[in-house]
Amino acid sequence: MTHRHTHYWLWFLLFGVIPFIVAAINHFPAGTGTTETYWLVGGGLLGILAGMKGIANGGLAKPYDIIIGIIFTVAGIVGILDQFHVSLGGVDSIVAMVGLSTSFIYALINTFLGLKSLHHGLEKSKA
């Protein structure tokens, strides 16, 4: 199992499936970041699928890593800046509109996952 594959499995299970199950047990209470959970479940699962050799021979992994890395890094940085009350001219509204949370803990999680995905997407292939 590659480092990339491990990253997306942990993303999917720890940040996606477990919070989703907890939210489901609690009947999806308002304000729990439910759409964020969907993003985390879907992002991790798609990351796993994009890297599989049987799907486009794993050729979707790098483009996926870059795209999801940019989305989550931007959302995370916007969330961190929002915690410091830095005005971003409505960018935080756009992030919230697509369903990503700018709350403190999610901002940290999104930044970490996004930067790690960017790292995977931008690292040179081993020849």
Coordinates of C-alpha atoms in Angstrom, one line a residue:
M1 CA 0.0 0.0 0.0
T2 CA 1.5 3.3 -1.0
H3 CA 1.7 6.4 1.1
R4 CA -0.9 8.1 -1.1
H5 CA -3.3 5.2 -0.8
T6 CA -2.9 5.2 3.0
H7 CA -3.6 8.9 3.1
Y8 CA -6.9 8.5 1.3
W9 CA -8.0 5.5 3.4
L10 CA -7.3 7.4 6.6
W11 CA -9.1 10.5 5.2
F12 CA -12.1 8.3 4.2
L13 CA -12.3 6.4 7.5
L14 CA -11.2 8.8 10.2
F15 CA -12.5 12.1 8.8
G16 CA -15.4 10.8 6.7
V17 CA -17.0 7.5 7.8
I18 CA -16.6 7.9 11.6
P19 CA -18.1 11.4 11.8
F20 CA -20.9 10.4 9.4
I21 CA -21.8 7.5 11.6
V22 CA -21.8 9.7 14.7
A23 CA -24.0 12.3 12.9
A24 CA -26.4 9.5 11.8
I25 CA -26.7 8.1 15.3
N26 CA -27.5 11.6 16.5
H27 CA -30.1 12.0 13.6
F28 CA -28.0 14.6 11.8
P29 CA -28.4 17.5 14.3
A30 CA -28.4 21.0 12.8
G31 CA -25.0 22.7 12.8
T32 CA -22.8 19.6 12.8
G33 CA -21.2 20.2 9.5
T34 CA -23.1 17.4 7.7
T35 CA -22.2 18.7 4.2
E36 CA -18.6 18.8 5.3
T37 CA -18.9 15.1 6.3
Y38 CA -20.2 14.4 2.8
W39 CA -17.2 16.2 1.3
L40 CA -14.9 14.2 3.5
V41 CA -16.5 10.8 2.8
G42 CA -16.7 11.5 -1.0
G43 CA -13.2 13.1 -1.2
G44 CA -11.6 10.1 0.5
L45 CA -13.5 7.5 -1.4
L46 CA -12.8 9.2 -4.8
G47 CA -9.1 9.5 -3.8
I48 CA -9.0 5.8 -3.2
L49 CA -10.8 5.0 -6.5
A50 CA -8.7 7.5 -8.5
G51 CA -5.5 5.7 -7.5
M52 CA -6.6 2.2 -8.3
K53 CA -4.7 0.6 -11.1
G54 CA -7.9 -0.9 -12.7
I55 CA -9.5 2.5 -13.1
A56 CA -7.7 4.4 -15.9
N57 CA -4.6 2.5 -14.9
G58 CA -4.3 4.8 -11.9
G59 CA -3.8 7.8 -14.2
L60 CA -6.5 9.8 -12.5
A61 CA -4.6 10.0 -9.3
K62 CA -2.4 13.0 -9.9
P63 CA -5.1 15.3 -11.5
Y64 CA -7.5 14.3 -8.7
D65 CA -4.8 15.0 -6.0
I66 CA -4.2 18.5 -7.4
I67 CA -7.9 19.4 -7.8
I68 CA -9.0 18.1 -4.4
G69 CA -5.8 19.5 -2.9
I70 CA -6.6 23.0 -4.2
I71 CA -10.2 22.9 -3.0
F72 CA -9.4 21.7 0.5
T73 CA -6.3 23.9 0.9
V74 CA -8.2 27.0 -0.1
A75 CA -11.2 26.1 2.1
G76 CA -8.8 25.5 5.0
I77 CA -6.9 28.7 4.6
V78 CA -10.1 30.7 4.3
G79 CA -11.3 29.1 7.5
I80 CA -8.1 29.9 9.3
L81 CA -8.1 33.5 8.2
D82 CA -11.8 33.7 9.1
Q83 CA -10.8 32.8 12.7
F84 CA -8.5 35.8 12.8
H85 CA -11.3 38.0 11.4
V86 CA -9.5 38.7 8.2
S87 CA -12.0 40.0 5.6
L88 CA -11.8 38.0 2.4
G89 CA -14.4 39.8 0.4
G90 CA -17.0 37.1 0.3
V91 CA -14.7 34.1 -0.4
D92 CA -15.7 32.6 2.9
S93 CA -19.3 32.7 1.7
I94 CA -18.4 30.9 -1.4
V95 CA -16.6 28.2 0.6
A96 CA -19.7 27.8 2.9
M97 CA -22.0 27.8 -0.2
V98 CA -20.2 24.7 -1.6
G99 CA -20.7 23.0 1.7
L100 CA -17.2 23.2 3.3
S101 CA -17.0 24.5 6.8
T102 CA -14.8 27.4 8.0
S103 CA -15.1 26.5 11.6
F104 CA -11.7 26.2 13.4
I105 CA -11.3 22.4 13.6
Y106 CA -12.5 21.8 10.0
A107 CA -10.3 24.6 8.8
L108 CA -7.3 22.8 10.3
I109 CA -8.4 19.4 8.9
N110 CA -9.1 20.8 5.4
T111 CA -5.8 22.6 5.3
F112 CA -3.9 19.4 6.3
L113 CA -5.8 17.1 3.9
G114 CA -5.5 19.7 1.1
L115 CA -1.8 20.2 1.5
K116 CA -1.1 16.5 1.7
S117 CA -3.1 15.9 -1.4
L118 CA -1.2 18.6 -3.2
H119 CA 2.0 17.0 -2.1
H120 CA 0.9 13.7 -3.7
G121 CA -0.2 15.4 -6.8
L122 CA 2.9 17.5 -7.4
E123 CA 5.6 15.0 -6.4
K124 CA 7.6 13.5 -9.2
S125 CA 6.7 10.0 -10.3
K126 CA 9.3 7.3 -9.4
A127 CA 10.8 6.0 -12.6

